[in-house]
Short mmCIF file of C-alpha atoms in Angstrom, two decimals:
data_model
loop_
_atom_site.label_atom_id
_atom_site.label_comp_id
_atom_site.label_asym_id
_atom_site.label_seq_id
_atom_site.Cartn_x
_atom_site.Cartn_y
_atom_site.Cartn_z
CA MET A 228 -21.50 -22.38 18.51
CA LYS A 229 -17.86 -22.31 19.60
CA ILE A 230 -15.85 -19.11 19.17
CA LEU A 231 -12.48 -19.35 17.44
CA LYS A 232 -10.31 -16.37 18.31
CA MET A 233 -8.23 -15.55 15.25
CA ASN A 234 -5.93 -13.09 17.05
CA LYS A 235 -4.29 -16.15 18.65
CA TYR A 236 -2.42 -16.41 15.35
CA GLY A 237 -1.42 -12.74 15.14
CA SER A 238 -2.79 -9.33 14.26
CA VAL A 239 -1.58 -9.60 10.64
CA LEU A 240 -2.92 -12.72 8.96
CA THR A 241 -1.38 -12.85 5.50
CA GLY A 242 0.39 -15.40 3.33
CA ARG A 243 -0.79 -18.70 1.89
CA GLU A 244 1.73 -20.90 3.70
CA PHE A 245 0.96 -19.24 7.00
CA GLY A 246 -2.73 -19.83 6.25
CA LYS A 247 -2.09 -23.52 5.62
CA ASP A 248 -0.04 -23.88 8.81
CA THR A 249 -2.71 -22.05 10.78
CA MET A 250 -5.46 -24.27 9.38
CA GLU A 251 -3.47 -27.36 10.37
CA LYS A 252 -3.28 -26.05 13.93
CA ILE A 253 -6.97 -25.13 13.96
CA ALA A 254 -7.98 -28.56 12.58
CA ARG A 255 -6.39 -30.35 15.54
CA ASN A 256 -9.08 -29.35 18.03
CA ILE A 257 -11.88 -27.71 16.11
CA GLU A 258 -15.48 -28.55 16.97
CA TYR A 259 -17.84 -27.48 14.20
CA PRO A 260 -19.73 -25.24 13.87
CA VAL A 261 -17.49 -22.33 14.84
CA CYS A 262 -17.77 -18.58 14.73
CA LEU A 263 -14.54 -16.78 13.78
CA ASP A 264 -13.76 -13.87 16.09
CA PHE A 265 -11.55 -11.25 14.40
CA GLU A 266 -11.11 -8.97 17.39
CA GLY A 267 -7.52 -7.67 17.36
CA VAL A 268 -6.94 -8.74 13.76
CA ASN A 269 -5.79 -5.69 11.82
CA SER A 270 -5.06 -7.22 8.44
CA LEU A 271 -6.33 -10.24 6.60
CA GLY A 272 -4.94 -11.29 3.23
CA SER A 273 -7.00 -13.23 0.71
CA SER A 274 -4.35 -15.98 0.37
CA PHE A 275 -4.50 -16.61 4.12
CA ALA A 276 -8.30 -16.41 4.13
CA ASP A 277 -8.54 -18.89 1.21
CA GLU A 278 -6.65 -21.46 3.26
CA VAL A 279 -8.62 -21.00 6.47
CA LEU A 280 -12.13 -19.74 5.81
CA ILE A 281 -13.01 -22.04 2.93
CA PRO A 282 -12.02 -25.35 4.61
CA ILE A 283 -13.90 -24.33 7.76
CA ALA A 284 -16.98 -23.36 5.75
CA ARG A 285 -16.89 -26.65 3.83
CA ASN A 286 -17.20 -28.47 7.15
CA GLN A 287 -20.26 -26.53 8.26
CA GLY A 288 -22.52 -26.51 5.25
CA ASN A 289 -20.59 -23.90 3.22
CA LYS A 290 -21.45 -21.27 5.80
CA ILE A 291 -19.30 -19.23 8.10
CA THR A 292 -20.11 -16.80 10.90
CA VAL A 293 -17.75 -13.98 11.83
CA ILE A 294 -17.69 -11.37 14.58
CA HIS A 295 -15.69 -8.22 15.50
CA VAL A 296 -14.65 -7.57 11.93
CA LYS A 297 -13.03 -4.34 10.77
CA MET A 298 -14.08 -2.99 7.39
CA PRO A 299 -10.87 -3.98 5.51
CA VAL A 300 -11.03 -7.48 7.02
CA TRP A 301 -14.70 -7.69 6.05
CA ASP A 302 -13.85 -6.64 2.47
CA CYS A 303 -11.38 -9.49 2.26
CA ILE A 304 -13.79 -12.03 3.73
CA GLN A 305 -16.45 -11.01 1.22
CA ASP A 306 -14.08 -11.51 -1.73
CA VAL A 307 -13.08 -14.94 -0.50
CA ALA A 308 -16.68 -15.91 0.16
CA ILE A 309 -17.83 -14.92 -3.33
CA ASP A 310 -14.94 -16.77 -4.92
CA GLY A 311 -15.35 -19.86 -2.75
CA LYS A 312 -19.14 -19.82 -3.06
CA ILE A 313 -19.71 -19.76 0.68
CA GLU A 314 -22.27 -17.85 2.70
CA ILE A 315 -21.07 -15.47 5.40
CA PHE A 316 -22.95 -14.17 8.39
CA LYS A 317 -21.69 -11.23 10.36
CA LYS A 318 -22.69 -11.31 14.02
CA VAL A 319 -23.41 -7.91 15.48
CA ASP A 320 -20.73 -6.84 17.98
CA ASN A 321 -21.97 -6.63 21.56
CA MET B 268 -30.23 40.74 11.79
CA ASN B 269 -27.86 43.30 13.23
CA LYS B 270 -24.07 42.92 13.00
CA GLU B 271 -23.79 41.90 16.67
CA SER B 272 -26.06 38.87 16.30
CA GLU B 273 -24.01 37.45 13.43
CA TYR B 274 -21.36 36.66 16.01
CA LEU B 275 -21.50 34.49 19.10
CA SER B 276 -19.60 34.85 22.34
CA VAL B 277 -17.57 32.01 23.90
CA THR B 278 -20.37 31.41 26.42
CA GLU B 279 -23.00 31.25 23.66
CA VAL B 280 -20.91 28.80 21.63
CA ALA B 281 -20.37 26.59 24.69
CA GLN B 282 -24.13 26.59 25.24
CA MET B 283 -24.81 25.76 21.59
CA LEU B 284 -22.33 22.88 21.65
CA GLY B 285 -23.54 21.70 25.06
CA ILE B 286 -20.08 21.82 26.59
CA SER B 287 -18.41 23.69 29.43
CA ILE B 288 -16.24 26.76 28.84
CA PRO B 289 -13.00 24.93 29.87
CA THR B 290 -13.85 22.15 27.39
CA LEU B 291 -14.46 24.73 24.69
CA ARG B 292 -11.11 26.34 25.54
CA MET B 293 -9.40 22.98 25.06
CA MET B 294 -11.29 22.33 21.81
CA ARG B 295 -10.24 25.73 20.48
CA LYS B 296 -6.63 24.61 20.86
CA THR B 297 -6.98 21.08 19.51
CA THR B 298 -9.76 21.03 16.92
CA ALA B 299 -10.98 22.98 13.90
CA LEU B 300 -12.99 25.19 16.26
CA GLY B 301 -9.83 27.22 16.85
CA LYS B 302 -9.82 28.25 13.21
CA LEU B 303 -13.34 29.63 13.45
CA GLU B 304 -12.67 32.26 16.08
CA ILE B 305 -12.50 35.91 15.20
CA LEU B 306 -11.20 38.75 17.34
CA ILE B 307 -13.69 41.61 17.55
CA GLY B 308 -12.19 44.40 19.63
CA LYS B 309 -10.64 42.53 22.54
CA ARG B 310 -13.21 39.73 22.56
CA VAL B 311 -13.09 36.33 20.90
CA LYS B 312 -16.21 35.74 18.84
CA PHE B 313 -17.40 33.06 16.46
CA SER B 314 -19.43 33.48 13.31
CA ARG B 315 -22.90 32.06 13.94
CA LYS B 316 -22.95 30.56 10.43
CA ALA B 317 -19.58 28.85 10.95
CA ILE B 318 -20.71 27.33 14.25
CA GLU B 319 -23.96 26.13 12.69
CA GLU B 320 -21.93 24.48 9.93
CA TYR B 321 -19.58 23.02 12.54
CA LEU B 322 -22.57 21.47 14.28
CA LYS B 323 -23.58 19.86 11.00
CA GLY B 324 -20.03 18.50 10.67
CA LYS B 325 -19.22 20.64 7.62
CA ASN B 326 -16.04 22.22 8.91
CA ASP B 327 -14.97 19.99 11.77
CA GLU B 328 -11.72 18.07 12.03
CA VAL B 329 -13.01 15.15 9.97
CA THR B 330 -13.59 17.25 6.88
CA GLN B 331 -10.19 18.83 7.38
CA GLN B 332 -8.63 15.78 5.74
CA LYS B 333 -9.17 16.61 2.12
CA THR B 334 -8.78 13.98 -0.55
CA PRO B 335 -5.95 15.26 -2.67
CA THR B 336 -7.26 13.64 -5.83
CA GLY B 337 -5.78 14.88 -9.04
CA GLN B 338 -2.52 16.09 -7.61
CA LEU B 339 -0.74 12.85 -7.08
CA GLU B 340 1.96 10.95 -8.84
CA ILE B 341 4.64 8.50 -7.95
CA MET B 342 7.32 11.16 -7.80
CA SER B 343 10.11 9.07 -9.20
CA THR B 344 8.44 9.50 -12.60
CA GLN B 345 9.95 12.95 -12.66
CA ASP B 346 13.38 11.90 -11.60
CA THR B 347 16.37 12.26 -13.79
CA ILE B 348 18.25 9.10 -13.08
CA ASN B 349 19.95 9.16 -16.41
CA HIS B 350 21.25 5.69 -16.84
CA LYS B 351 20.56 5.61 -20.56
CA ALA B 352 23.62 7.54 -21.61
CA LYS B 353 26.04 5.46 -19.60
CA LYS B 354 24.83 2.33 -17.87
CA ASP B 355 27.95 1.93 -15.76
CA LEU B 356 27.57 5.40 -14.28
CA ILE B 357 24.58 6.78 -12.41
CA ASP B 358 24.57 10.41 -11.48
CA LEU B 359 22.36 11.07 -8.47
CA ARG B 360 23.61 14.59 -7.87
CA ASP B 361 20.74 16.22 -9.77
CA VAL B 362 17.96 14.03 -8.44
CA LEU B 363 15.56 16.31 -6.62
CA CYS B 364 13.29 13.82 -4.94
CA ILE B 365 13.21 10.09 -4.63
CA ASP B 366 10.40 8.01 -3.20
CA PRO B 367 10.34 4.34 -2.13
CA TYR B 368 9.49 3.16 -5.64
CA GLY B 369 12.48 5.01 -7.11
CA THR B 370 14.79 4.04 -4.26
CA LEU B 371 13.99 0.35 -4.49
CA SER B 372 14.12 0.35 -8.31
CA LEU B 373 17.62 1.78 -8.10
CA LEU B 374 18.66 -0.72 -5.45
CA ILE B 375 17.36 -3.70 -7.45
CA TYR B 376 19.03 -2.36 -10.60
CA LEU B 377 22.41 -2.05 -8.88
CA ILE B 378 22.18 -5.44 -7.15
CA GLY B 379 21.24 -6.98 -10.50
CA ARG B 380 24.24 -5.44 -12.27
CA SER B 381 26.57 -6.59 -9.51
CA ARG B 382 25.19 -10.13 -9.77
CA GLU B 383 25.96 -10.01 -13.50
CA SER B 384 29.55 -9.02 -12.59
CA LYS B 385 29.07 -5.54 -14.02
CA SER B 386 30.53 -2.62 -12.12
CA THR B 387 28.69 0.69 -11.71
CA GLU B 388 29.83 4.05 -10.45
CA LEU B 389 27.43 6.17 -8.39
CA LEU B 390 27.97 9.90 -8.32
CA ILE B 391 26.53 11.32 -5.13
CA SER B 392 26.44 14.67 -3.36
CA THR B 393 25.09 16.14 -0.14
CA SER B 394 21.74 16.80 -1.85
CA GLU B 395 18.52 16.06 0.02
CA ALA B 396 17.83 12.99 -2.15
CA CYS B 397 21.27 11.49 -1.42
CA LYS B 398 20.98 12.21 2.29
CA LYS B 399 17.58 10.58 2.26
CA LEU B 400 18.99 7.50 0.52
CA ARG B 401 21.58 7.25 3.27
CA TYR B 402 18.94 7.67 5.98
CA VAL B 403 16.73 4.86 4.64
CA GLY B 404 19.68 2.47 4.53
CA PHE B 405 20.18 2.43 0.75
CA PHE B 406 23.99 2.57 0.91
CA ASP B 407 24.15 -0.12 3.60
CA TYR B 408 22.33 -2.51 1.28
CA ILE B 409 24.55 -1.47 -1.63
CA ASP B 410 27.64 -2.27 0.45
CA GLN B 411 26.14 -5.61 1.44
CA PHE B 412 24.65 -6.88 -1.83
CA ALA B 413 26.16 -4.86 -4.67
CA PRO B 414 29.94 -5.04 -4.13
CA LEU B 415 30.68 -3.87 -7.67
CA VAL B 416 29.09 -0.47 -7.07
CA LYS B 417 31.62 2.26 -6.37
CA TYR B 418 30.82 5.59 -4.75
CA ASN B 419 32.61 8.07 -2.56
CA LYS B 420 31.54 7.13 0.95
CA LYS B 421 33.21 10.18 2.48
CA ILE B 422 30.78 12.61 0.84
CA LEU B 423 27.90 11.72 3.19
CA GLU B 424 29.95 10.91 6.26
CA GLY B 425 28.85 12.90 9.31
CA GLU B 426 25.77 14.30 7.55
CA LYS B 427 22.92 14.54 10.03
CA TYR B 428 19.54 14.37 8.36
CA PHE B 429 16.07 13.25 9.38
CA PRO B 430 13.63 13.27 6.47
CA PRO B 431 10.32 14.76 7.59
CA ASP B 432 8.37 12.21 5.54
CA SER B 433 10.11 9.23 7.07
CA LEU B 434 7.99 6.20 7.91
CA LEU B 435 9.61 2.81 7.28
CA PRO B 436 13.22 2.63 6.06
CA ILE B 437 14.26 -0.06 3.58
CA THR B 438 13.57 -3.44 5.17
CA LEU B 439 14.76 -6.72 3.72
CA LEU B 440 12.61 -9.85 3.73
CA ARG B 441 14.26 -13.15 2.85
CA ARG B 442 11.77 -15.71 4.11
CA LYS B 443 8.02 -15.97 3.79
CA GLY B 444 6.28 -14.74 6.89
CA GLU B 445 8.88 -12.12 7.78
CA GLU B 446 6.57 -9.49 6.32
CA ARG B 447 4.06 -9.92 9.13
CA ARG B 448 6.46 -8.56 11.74
CA VAL B 449 7.19 -5.55 9.49
CA LEU B 450 3.49 -4.96 8.88
CA GLU B 451 2.75 -4.99 12.60
CA GLN B 452 5.51 -2.41 13.04
CA LEU B 453 4.13 -0.32 10.18
CA ASN B 454 0.66 -0.44 11.67
CA THR B 455 1.99 0.94 14.95
CA LEU B 456 3.80 3.72 13.06
CA PHE B 457 0.59 4.68 11.24
CA ILE B 458 -1.29 5.05 14.52
CA GLN B 459 1.60 6.97 16.15
CA GLN B 460 1.72 9.37 13.21
CA GLY B 461 -1.98 10.17 13.23
CA PHE B 462 -3.22 8.04 10.35
CA SER B 463 -6.55 6.26 10.50
CA GLU B 464 -6.81 2.69 11.79
CA GLU B 465 -8.00 1.47 8.39
CA ILE B 466 -4.84 2.39 6.52
CA GLY B 467 -2.79 -0.22 8.41
CA SER B 468 -5.40 -2.86 7.62
CA TYR B 469 -5.53 -2.22 3.88
CA VAL B 470 -1.77 -1.67 3.57
CA GLY B 471 -1.21 -4.89 5.54
CA TRP B 472 -3.47 -6.76 3.14
CA LEU B 473 -1.82 -5.44 0.00
CA LEU B 474 1.77 -5.67 1.21
CA GLY B 475 1.10 -9.13 2.62
CA GLU B 476 -0.07 -10.31 -0.80
CA LEU B 477 2.79 -8.62 -2.67
CA ALA B 478 5.48 -9.95 -0.32
CA ASP B 479 4.00 -13.44 -0.50
CA ASN B 480 3.98 -13.24 -4.33
CA SER B 481 7.56 -11.97 -4.44
CA LEU B 482 8.93 -14.75 -2.30
CA THR B 483 6.83 -17.42 -4.06
CA HIS B 484 7.48 -16.54 -7.70
CA ASP B 485 10.99 -15.15 -7.29
CA GLY B 486 12.62 -18.01 -9.23
CA ASN B 487 15.87 -17.68 -7.30
CA LEU B 488 17.41 -20.22 -4.97
CA LEU B 489 16.37 -19.68 -1.36
CA LYS B 490 19.69 -18.09 -0.44
CA ASN B 491 19.32 -15.48 -3.19
CA LYS B 492 15.68 -14.52 -2.54
CA MET B 493 15.31 -10.88 -1.61
CA CYS B 494 12.29 -8.68 -1.17
CA PHE B 495 12.61 -5.08 -0.01
CA ILE B 496 9.88 -2.92 1.52
CA GLN B 497 9.93 0.81 2.20
CA ALA B 498 7.26 3.37 3.10
CA GLN B 499 7.14 7.13 3.43
CA ARG B 500 4.51 9.73 4.08
CA TYR B 501 3.47 11.80 1.12
CA SER B 502 2.28 15.28 1.76
CA VAL B 503 -0.05 17.11 -0.56
CA GLY B 504 -1.16 20.21 1.24
CA GLU B 505 -1.41 20.37 5.00
CA ASN B 506 -4.67 18.49 5.37
CA SER B 507 -4.03 15.33 3.37
CA LYS B 508 -2.45 12.13 4.51
CA CYS B 509 -0.98 9.72 2.00
CA VAL B 510 1.61 7.00 2.00
CA VAL B 511 3.88 5.79 -0.79
CA ILE B 512 4.90 2.18 -0.43
CA GLY B 513 7.63 0.52 -2.42
CA ILE B 514 8.16 -3.21 -2.65
CA ALA B 515 10.71 -4.83 -4.92
CA ASP B 516 12.39 -8.17 -5.48
CA THR B 517 15.39 -9.51 -7.34
CA GLY B 518 13.34 -12.26 -9.00
CA GLN B 519 12.55 -13.13 -12.59
CA GLY B 520 9.75 -10.60 -13.17
CA ILE B 521 5.99 -11.05 -13.39
CA HIS B 522 5.90 -11.72 -17.15
CA LYS B 523 8.50 -14.51 -17.02
CA SER B 524 6.83 -16.10 -14.04
CA LEU B 525 3.37 -16.03 -15.68
CA LYS B 526 4.64 -17.46 -18.96
CA GLN B 527 5.76 -20.60 -17.12
CA ASN B 528 2.10 -21.57 -17.28
CA PRO B 529 1.65 -23.00 -20.84
CA LYS B 530 -1.75 -21.29 -20.99
CA HIS B 531 -0.07 -17.87 -20.96
CA LYS B 532 3.25 -18.54 -22.68
CA LYS B 533 2.25 -16.85 -25.95
CA LEU B 534 1.38 -13.52 -24.35
CA SER B 535 3.59 -10.54 -25.12
CA ASP B 536 5.60 -9.29 -22.15
CA GLN B 537 3.46 -6.21 -21.61
CA VAL B 538 0.16 -8.10 -21.91
CA ALA B 539 1.54 -10.77 -19.55
CA VAL B 540 2.28 -8.13 -16.91
CA LEU B 541 -1.24 -6.66 -17.23
CA SER B 542 -2.94 -10.06 -17.38
CA ALA B 543 -1.31 -11.10 -14.12
CA PHE B 544 -3.62 -8.60 -12.39
CA ARG B 545 -6.77 -10.34 -13.69
CA PRO B 546 -8.52 -12.69 -11.27
CA ASN B 547 -7.53 -16.36 -11.52
CA VAL B 548 -4.59 -15.64 -13.86
CA SER B 549 -1.50 -17.25 -12.38
CA SER B 550 1.65 -19.18 -13.15
CA TRP B 551 -0.01 -22.04 -11.28
CA ASP B 552 -2.39 -24.47 -13.02
CA ASP B 553 -6.09 -23.63 -12.76
CA GLU B 554 -6.72 -26.47 -10.31
CA HIS B 555 -4.79 -24.57 -7.62
CA LYS B 556 -7.25 -21.65 -7.87
CA ARG B 557 -4.56 -19.01 -7.46
CA GLY B 558 -4.13 -15.54 -8.91
CA LYS B 559 -6.17 -13.21 -6.77
CA GLY B 560 -3.54 -11.28 -4.84
CA LEU B 561 -2.71 -8.81 -7.59
CA THR B 562 -6.41 -8.32 -8.38
CA ASP B 563 -6.94 -7.38 -4.75
CA ILE B 564 -4.16 -4.77 -4.96
CA LEU B 565 -6.00 -3.09 -7.83
CA SER B 566 -9.40 -3.42 -6.20
CA ILE B 567 -8.08 -1.49 -3.19
CA ALA B 568 -6.29 1.12 -5.33
CA MET B 569 -9.33 1.60 -7.61
CA GLY B 570 -11.59 2.18 -4.64
CA ASN B 571 -8.99 4.41 -3.00
CA GLU B 572 -8.73 6.43 -6.26
CA SER B 573 -4.97 6.36 -6.13
CA LEU B 574 -2.04 4.98 -8.09
CA VAL B 575 -0.11 1.77 -8.58
CA ARG B 576 3.12 1.50 -10.50
CA VAL B 577 4.57 -1.83 -11.57
CA SER B 578 7.83 -2.49 -13.39
CA CYS B 579 9.84 -5.51 -14.45
CA GLY B 580 12.40 -5.85 -17.23
CA ASN B 581 11.73 -3.04 -19.68
CA ILE B 582 8.03 -2.92 -18.81
CA ASP B 583 6.89 -0.03 -16.64
CA PHE B 584 3.18 0.65 -16.11
CA GLU B 585 1.27 3.15 -14.04
CA PHE B 586 -2.34 2.39 -13.11
CA ASP B 587 -3.95 5.73 -12.48
CA PHE B 588 -7.32 5.60 -10.71
CA GLN B 589 -7.67 9.28 -9.90
CA THR B 590 -11.13 10.10 -11.08
CA ILE B 591 -10.28 13.68 -11.95
CA LYS B 592 -8.10 12.32 -14.75
CA LYS B 593 -9.08 9.66 -17.25
CA VAL B 594 -8.72 6.41 -15.33
CA GLY B 595 -6.39 4.12 -17.19
CA ILE B 596 -3.07 2.36 -17.55
CA ILE B 597 -0.10 4.28 -18.88
CA ARG B 598 3.02 2.58 -20.15
CA ILE B 599 6.04 4.63 -19.11
CA GLU B 600 8.72 4.66 -21.77
CA PRO B 601 11.58 4.46 -21.29
CA PRO B 602 11.19 2.72 -17.93
CA LEU B 603 12.71 4.38 -14.89
CA LEU B 604 15.36 1.66 -14.79
CA GLU B 605 15.63 -1.63 -16.63
CA ALA B 606 16.02 -4.34 -14.04
CA GLN B 607 14.92 -7.94 -14.00
CA GLY B 608 13.12 -7.99 -10.65
CA THR B 609 9.61 -6.70 -10.02
CA ARG B 610 9.07 -3.29 -8.44
CA PHE B 611 5.79 -1.92 -7.13
CA GLY B 612 4.96 1.59 -6.08
CA VAL B 613 1.60 2.01 -4.35
CA LEU B 614 0.18 5.33 -3.33
CA TYR B 615 -2.50 5.08 -0.67
CA ILE B 616 -4.70 8.01 0.31
CA ASP B 617 -5.92 7.93 3.90
CA HIS B 618 -9.61 8.62 3.35
CA GLN B 619 -12.93 6.80 3.54
CA PHE B 620 -13.53 4.67 0.45
CA LYS B 621 -15.27 1.60 -0.84
CA LYS B 622 -13.08 -1.11 -2.28
CA LYS B 623 -14.00 -2.23 -5.80
CA THR B 624 -14.94 -5.82 -6.48
CA ARG B 625 -12.75 -8.29 -8.36
CA GLU B 626 -15.32 -8.26 -11.19
CA GLU B 627 -15.03 -4.48 -11.54
CA VAL B 628 -11.22 -4.78 -11.70
CA ASP B 629 -11.50 -7.50 -14.32
CA GLU B 630 -13.83 -5.46 -16.46
CA PHE B 631 -11.43 -2.51 -16.36
CA LEU B 632 -8.43 -4.73 -17.15
CA ARG B 633 -10.09 -6.50 -20.08
CA LYS B 634 -10.66 -3.16 -21.80
CA GLU B 635 -7.14 -1.94 -21.11
CA ILE B 636 -5.50 -5.22 -22.19
CA LYS B 637 -7.41 -5.08 -25.46
CA ARG B 638 -5.92 -1.65 -26.06
CA TYR B 639 -2.38 -2.88 -25.35
CA GLU B 640 -2.78 -6.07 -27.41
CA ASN B 641 -2.80 -3.89 -30.46
CA ILE B 642 0.47 -2.20 -29.53
CA LYS B 643 3.55 -3.99 -30.79
CA ASN B 644 5.58 -5.53 -27.99
CA GLU B 645 9.20 -4.48 -27.87
#
């Protein structure tokens, strides 16, 4: 499974338009399935997460794997997952 | 047990803690251990009971940060910005304290009046509140965006003042995405000022959503869009750490924005403001699946057991989630200031908490909205 480093897009990932732009960039060279690495991401907003996590999950059987997730980021991911009816798996940090 | 054995020497404490004496010396200066020492004769001793409790984590530096539940309020509630008597004159000379919510409400009010070609006179003094307004850049924004506001600039000239609770001065956002740079800066400030790492994450989430909402639903032309952010520390006792965040825009207000959706157009203004916090309630059509940002703000505040204040037009609500009081929504009448744009005040307590779910927020809101549906809208 490929690792997609989310901190490439910043440490604060908020805003729906920014989420859409980010997803467009990601979509150019993504190879599914991917694991989203949140190391160095301090904040995640649900609007941003809606635009990125859900489309990725839809392309890999409505499932998404995440790693290096801080508690507030995890809270946000959980909300988005429940709403978008996707399954999330949290990889244990090494 | 004789009196002597109730107390431990420095060597005994170092042995109990499994550390060297120099390390203990350093810890006495920098941690809660220092507060446990007692001078008996000329010797430093420690109560055996206190050290045993320290080992169990009962009186270490972590527990020093007490949750100041039950003592908090958005301070501007108490302010005496008496604009009711004379709308073209605001007397700030008697204002004792002003927080980001109050500051930004006043700024939005004055910009709004200036845009409507109404002049306003501000009476200021060298009071702490006025000096603080100057420090956070309030008068600079007045000069820039509210040209019909008159005040005596000379009064505060040369005043040197650094507010001890300073965190982020008023910052203007005009384009979507600008908030991320400010949030990164705020996150660094939190760490520098000894806050936990989590506060920056949650504050980033909630301010990111609010700024995005402001600049999306503003209703103004791009050149007139304005969203202001400000943050300050809030001290309640020496061991608590809180932050008050203000965010305000010059837009049309939540209720007007929501009523653009035909599904919600019949709601009263106050119910429209409250309904906007429910999940999946938005000015967008259902197919867009929007309307979660404001729910998330409440889910964080509910879990954090703190406060959120929201105002637009003549609607002014305070969501009080402090468990020591009866959790609920209070409509503040008259509002602090009647201005078209939306103003938020969020009080965040820096402590460990579990965020509430969107379903829990919705359940709370449904009950509260039912209560307000029976109150006649003004």
